[in-house]
CSV table of N, CA and C in Angstrom, one decimal:
chain,number,residue,atom,x,y,z
A,1,VAL,N,0.9,-1.1,0.0
A,1,VAL,CA,-0.2,0.2,0.0
A,1,VAL,C,0.8,0.9,-0.1
A,2,SER,N,0.7,2.3,-0.8
A,2,SER,CA,1.1,3.1,-1.1
A,2,SER,C,0.8,5.0,-0.5
A,3,VAL,N,1.4,5.8,0.2
A,3,VAL,CA,0.5,6.6,0.6
A,3,VAL,C,0.9,7.8,0.0
A,4,GLU,N,0.5,8.9,-0.4
A,4,GLU,CA,1.2,9.9,-1.0
A,4,GLU,C,0.8,11.0,-0.2
A,5,VAL,N,2.2,11.9,0.2
A,5,VAL,CA,1.4,13.2,1.1
A,5,VAL,C,2.0,14.3,0.4
A,6,CYS,N,0.9,15.4,0.8
A,6,CYS,CA,1.3,16.5,0.0
A,6,CYS,C,1.1,17.7,0.9
A,7,VAL,N,2.3,18.1,1.5
A,7,VAL,CA,2.4,19.6,2.3
A,7,VAL,C,2.3,20.7,1.5
A,8,CYS,N,1.2,21.3,1.7
A,8,CYS,CA,1.0,22.5,1.4
A,8,CYS,C,1.8,23.9,2.1
A,9,VAL,N,2.5,24.8,1.6
A,9,VAL,CA,3.3,25.8,2.4
A,9,VAL,C,2.6,27.0,1.8
A,10,CYS,N,1.8,28.2,3.0
A,10,CYS,CA,1.3,28.9,2.5
A,10,CYS,C,2.6,30.6,3.1
A,11,VAL,N,2.3,31.1,2.4
A,11,VAL,CA,3.5,32.2,2.4
A,11,VAL,C,2.8,33.6,2.3
A,12,ARG,N,2.7,33.9,3.7
A,12,ARG,CA,1.8,35.3,3.9
A,12,ARG,C,2.6,36.8,3.6
A,13,THR,N,2.0,37.4,2.7
A,13,THR,CA,3.0,38.7,2.3
A,13,THR,C,2.2,39.9,2.6
A,14,MET,N,2.7,41.0,3.4
A,14,MET,CA,1.9,41.7,4.3
A,14,MET,C,2.2,43.1,3.4
A,15,SER,N,1.2,44.1,3.0
A,15,SER,CA,1.4,45.0,2.7
A,15,SER,C,1.4,46.1,3.9
A,16,TYR,N,2.5,46.9,5.0
A,16,TYR,CA,2.2,48.0,5.6
A,16,TYR,C,2.5,48.9,5.6
A,17,TYR,N,1.3,49.9,5.9
A,17,TYR,CA,0.9,51.1,6.0
A,17,TYR,C,2.8,52.4,6.1
A,18,ASP,N,3.4,51.6,7.2
A,18,ASP,CA,4.6,52.4,7.4
A,18,ASP,C,5.1,51.3,8.3
A,19,GLU,N,6.3,51.7,8.3
A,19,GLU,CA,7.8,51.2,9.4
A,19,GLU,C,7.8,52.1,10.7
A,20,VAL,N,7.3,51.6,11.8
A,20,VAL,CA,7.8,52.6,12.9
A,20,VAL,C,8.4,52.3,14.0
A,21,GLU,N,10.0,53.1,14.2
A,21,GLU,CA,10.7,52.2,15.4
A,21,GLU,C,9.3,52.3,16.9
A,22,ILE,N,10.1,51.6,17.4
A,22,ILE,CA,9.2,51.3,18.8
A,22,ILE,C,9.7,52.7,19.6
A,23,GLU,N,10.7,53.4,19.6
A,23,GLU,CA,10.7,54.2,20.1
A,23,GLU,C,10.2,55.8,20.0
A,24,ASP,N,9.6,55.4,18.5
A,24,ASP,CA,8.6,56.5,18.4
A,24,ASP,C,7.1,56.3,18.8
A,25,MET,N,6.8,55.2,19.6
A,25,MET,CA,5.9,54.4,20.2
A,25,MET,C,5.6,54.9,21.3
A,26,GLU,N,4.4,55.5,22.3
A,26,GLU,CA,3.5,55.5,22.8
A,26,GLU,C,3.3,54.1,24.1
A,27,PHE,N,4.0,54.3,25.3
A,27,PHE,CA,3.7,53.2,26.0
A,27,PHE,C,2.9,53.5,27.1
A,28,HIS,N,1.5,52.7,27.4
A,28,HIS,CA,1.2,52.5,28.3
A,28,HIS,C,1.2,51.6,29.3
A,29,GLU,N,1.6,51.9,30.6
A,29,GLU,CA,1.7,50.8,31.8
A,29,GLU,C,0.2,50.2,31.6
A,30,GLU,N,-0.6,50.7,32.1
A,30,GLU,CA,-2.0,49.8,32.9
A,30,GLU,C,-2.3,48.8,31.5
A,31,ASP,N,-1.8,48.9,30.3
A,31,ASP,CA,-2.3,47.8,29.4
A,31,ASP,C,-0.9,47.1,28.5
A,32,GLU,N,0.2,47.4,29.1
A,32,GLU,CA,1.0,46.8,28.8
A,32,GLU,C,1.4,47.3,26.8
A,33,CYS,N,0.5,48.4,26.6
A,33,CYS,CA,0.6,48.3,24.8
A,33,CYS,C,1.5,48.9,24.7
A,34,PHE,N,1.9,49.5,23.1
A,34,PHE,CA,2.5,50.4,22.4
A,34,PHE,C,1.3,51.0,21.5
A,35,TYR,N,1.4,52.3,21.5
A,35,TYR,CA,1.0,53.0,20.6
A,35,TYR,C,1.1,54.1,19.6
A,36,PHE,N,0.3,54.1,18.9
A,36,PHE,CA,1.0,55.1,17.5
A,36,PHE,C,0.0,55.4,16.3
A,37,PRO,N,-0.5,56.6,16.2
A,37,PRO,CA,-1.2,57.8,15.6
A,37,PRO,C,-1.6,57.2,14.3
A,38,CYS,N,-2.9,56.4,14.4
A,38,CYS,CA,-3.1,55.9,12.5
A,38,CYS,C,-4.1,57.4,11.9
A,39,PRO,N,-3.6,57.1,10.5
A,39,PRO,CA,-4.2,58.0,9.5
A,39,PRO,C,-6.1,57.9,9.6
A,40,CYS,N,-6.5,57.3,10.1
A,40,CYS,CA,-8.3,57.5,10.1
A,40,CYS,C,-8.4,57.6,11.9
A,41,GLY,N,-7.5,57.9,12.6
A,41,GLY,CA,-8.0,58.7,13.8
A,41,GLY,C,-8.1,57.8,15.1
A,42,ASP,N,-8.0,56.9,14.9
A,42,ASP,CA,-7.3,55.7,16.0
A,42,ASP,C,-6.2,56.1,16.4
A,43,LEU,N,-5.8,54.1,17.0
A,43,LEU,CA,-4.4,54.6,17.5
A,43,LEU,C,-3.7,52.8,16.9
A,44,PHE,N,-2.7,52.9,16.2
A,44,PHE,CA,-1.9,51.1,15.9
A,44,PHE,C,-2.0,50.8,17.1
A,45,GLN,N,-2.3,49.8,17.7
A,45,GLN,CA,-1.8,48.9,18.8
A,45,GLN,C,-0.7,47.8,18.8
A,46,ILE,N,-0.2,47.5,19.6
A,46,ILE,CA,0.8,46.2,19.7
A,46,ILE,C,1.1,46.1,20.8
A,47,SER,N,0.7,44.8,21.6
A,47,SER,CA,0.7,44.8,23.1
A,47,SER,C,2.3,44.1,23.6
A,48,VAL,N,2.9,44.4,24.5
A,48,VAL,CA,4.2,43.9,24.8
A,48,VAL,C,4.1,41.9,25.1
A,49,GLU,N,3.2,41.8,25.3
A,49,GLU,CA,3.0,40.0,24.9
A,49,GLU,C,3.3,39.9,23.4
A,50,GLN,N,2.3,40.5,22.5
A,50,GLN,CA,3.1,40.1,21.6
A,50,GLN,C,4.4,40.2,21.1
A,51,LEU,N,4.7,41.0,21.2
A,51,LEU,CA,6.7,41.5,21.3
A,51,LEU,C,7.0,40.2,21.6
A,52,ARG,N,6.4,40.2,23.1
A,52,ARG,CA,7.4,39.4,23.4
A,52,ARG,C,7.5,37.7,22.4
A,53,ALA,N,6.7,37.7,22.1
A,53,ALA,CA,6.1,36.2,20.8
A,53,ALA,C,7.1,36.2,19.6
A,54,GLY,N,7.0,37.8,19.4
A,54,GLY,CA,8.2,37.8,17.8
A,54,GLY,C,7.5,38.5,16.9
A,55,GLU,N,6.0,39.2,17.5
A,55,GLU,CA,4.9,39.6,16.5
A,55,GLU,C,5.5,41.3,16.0
A,56,GLU,N,5.2,41.7,15.1
A,56,GLU,CA,6.1,42.8,14.4
A,56,GLU,C,4.8,43.4,13.6
A,57,GLU,N,3.6,43.0,14.2
A,57,GLU,CA,2.7,43.8,13.1
A,57,GLU,C,1.6,44.5,14.3
A,58,ALA,N,1.3,46.0,14.4
A,58,ALA,CA,0.9,46.9,14.9
A,58,ALA,C,-0.6,47.0,14.5
A,59,THR,N,-1.6,46.2,14.7
A,59,THR,CA,-2.9,46.7,14.0
A,59,THR,C,-4.2,47.6,14.6
A,60,CYS,N,-4.8,48.3,13.4
A,60,CYS,CA,-5.2,49.5,14.2
A,60,CYS,C,-6.9,49.1,14.1
A,61,PRO,N,-8.1,49.1,15.1
A,61,PRO,CA,-8.9,48.7,15.3
A,61,PRO,C,-10.2,48.7,14.5
A,62,SER,N,-10.1,50.2,13.9
A,62,SER,CA,-11.1,50.7,13.5
A,62,SER,C,-10.9,51.0,11.9
A,63,CYS,N,-10.2,50.4,11.2
A,63,CYS,CA,-9.3,50.3,9.7
A,63,CYS,C,-8.6,48.8,9.4
A,64,SER,N,-7.9,48.8,8.1
A,64,SER,CA,-6.9,47.7,7.6
A,64,SER,C,-5.9,48.0,7.6
A,65,LEU,N,-5.6,49.4,8.4
A,65,LEU,CA,-4.3,49.5,8.1
A,65,LEU,C,-2.7,48.8,9.2
A,66,VAL,N,-1.9,48.5,9.1
A,66,VAL,CA,-1.0,47.7,9.6
A,66,VAL,C,-0.2,48.4,9.2
A,67,ILE,N,0.6,48.6,10.5
A,67,ILE,CA,2.1,49.0,10.5
A,67,ILE,C,3.5,47.7,11.2
A,68,ARG,N,4.7,48.1,10.5
A,68,ARG,CA,5.6,47.2,10.9
A,68,ARG,C,6.1,48.0,12.2
A,69,VAL,N,5.9,47.6,13.1
A,69,VAL,CA,6.9,47.9,14.1
A,69,VAL,C,8.6,47.3,14.5
A,70,ILE,N,9.7,48.1,14.1
A,70,ILE,CA,11.1,47.6,14.4
A,70,ILE,C,11.2,47.9,16.1
A,71,TYR,N,12.2,46.4,16.0
A,71,TYR,CA,11.8,46.5,17.6
A,71,TYR,C,13.1,45.4,17.8
A,72,ASP,N,14.4,45.2,18.7
A,72,ASP,CA,14.8,44.1,19.0
A,72,ASP,C,14.2,43.4,19.8
A,73,PRO,N,14.2,42.0,19.8
A,73,PRO,CA,13.0,40.5,20.2
A,73,PRO,C,13.9,41.0,21.8
A,74,GLU,N,15.2,41.2,22.0
A,74,GLU,CA,15.8,40.8,23.0
A,74,GLU,C,15.3,42.2,23.8
A,75,ASP,N,14.5,42.8,23.9
A,75,ASP,CA,14.7,43.9,24.7
A,75,ASP,C,13.3,44.1,24.9
A,76,TYR,N,12.6,42.9,25.0
A,76,TYR,CA,11.3,42.5,25.2
A,76,TYR,C,11.2,41.1,25.7
A,77,GLU,N,12.3,40.2,26.1
A,77,GLU,CA,11.9,38.9,26.6
A,77,GLU,C,11.7,39.1,28.0
A,78,ASP,N,10.5,37.9,28.8
A,78,ASP,CA,10.1,38.5,29.9
A,78,ASP,C,11.4,38.9,31.0
A,79,LYS,N,11.0,39.8,31.6
A,79,LYS,CA,12.3,40.4,32.6
A,79,LYS,C,11.4,40.1,34.3
A,80,GLY,N,10.1,39.9,34.3
A,80,GLY,CA,9.9,39.7,35.4
A,80,GLY,C,9.0,41.1,36.0
A,81,ALA,N,8.3,41.3,37.3
A,81,ALA,CA,7.8,42.9,37.6
A,81,ALA,C,8.8,44.0,37.1
A,82,GLY,N,7.8,44.9,36.5
A,82,GLY,CA,9.2,46.1,36.2
A,82,GLY,C,9.6,46.3,35.3
A,83,GLY,N,10.1,45.1,34.4
A,83,GLY,CA,11.0,45.1,33.7
A,83,GLY,C,10.7,45.6,32.3
A,84,VAL,N,9.3,45.6,32.1
A,84,VAL,CA,8.7,46.0,31.0
A,84,VAL,C,8.8,48.2,31.2
A,85,ALA,N,8.4,48.5,32.0
A,85,ALA,CA,8.4,50.1,32.5
A,85,ALA,C,9.9,50.4,32.4
A,86,GLU,N,10.9,49.3,32.6
A,86,GLU,CA,12.2,49.2,32.9
A,86,GLU,C,13.1,49.9,31.4
A,87,GLU,N,12.4,48.9,30.6
A,87,GLU,CA,12.9,48.4,29.4
A,87,GLU,C,12.7,49.9,28.1
A,88,ALA,N,11.2,50.0,28.5
A,88,ALA,CA,10.9,51.3,28.1
A,88,ALA,C,11.5,52.6,28.3
A,89,ALA,N,11.9,52.7,29.3
A,89,ALA,CA,12.4,53.6,30.3
A,89,ALA,C,14.2,54.0,28.8
A,90,ALA,N,15.0,52.4,29.1
A,90,ALA,CA,16.4,52.2,28.7
A,90,ALA,C,16.1,52.7,27.3
A,91,HIS,N,15.1,52.8,26.5
A,91,HIS,CA,15.3,53.0,25.4
A,91,HIS,C,14.2,54.4,25.2
A,92,SER,N,14.5,55.0,26.2
A,92,SER,CA,13.4,56.4,25.8
A,92,SER,C,12.2,56.1,24.9
A,93,VAL,N,11.3,55.1,25.3
A,93,VAL,CA,9.7,55.4,25.3
A,93,VAL,C,9.6,55.8,26.0
A,94,GLU,N,7.9,56.7,25.6
A,94,GLU,CA,7.8,57.2,26.4
A,94,GLU,C,6.3,56.7,27.2
A,95,VAL,N,6.2,56.5,28.8
A,95,VAL,CA,5.8,55.7,29.5
A,95,VAL,C,4.7,56.7,29.9
A,96,CYS,N,3.1,56.6,29.3
A,96,CYS,CA,2.3,57.0,30.3
A,96,CYS,C,1.9,56.4,31.5
């Protein structure tokens, strides 16, 4: 008996509205998210949890635009309590 296995590889290509350095985004400690103004009037957002998972796309909840966030993934490895705010301060990210 012969069995054929077919493997399909899907490649996702994304078109970004812009590429933004994490230092240019605003960090909010209460929800541990970074925000950047979207042209639609809302805000692009990406959480520290997403950054720790290696994600780099910040989305706008009000429109279809997506930006690519430029950052060093090593800067957002889990560092325990207070690590995120300290890391944001070390990289001149505005903490609100």
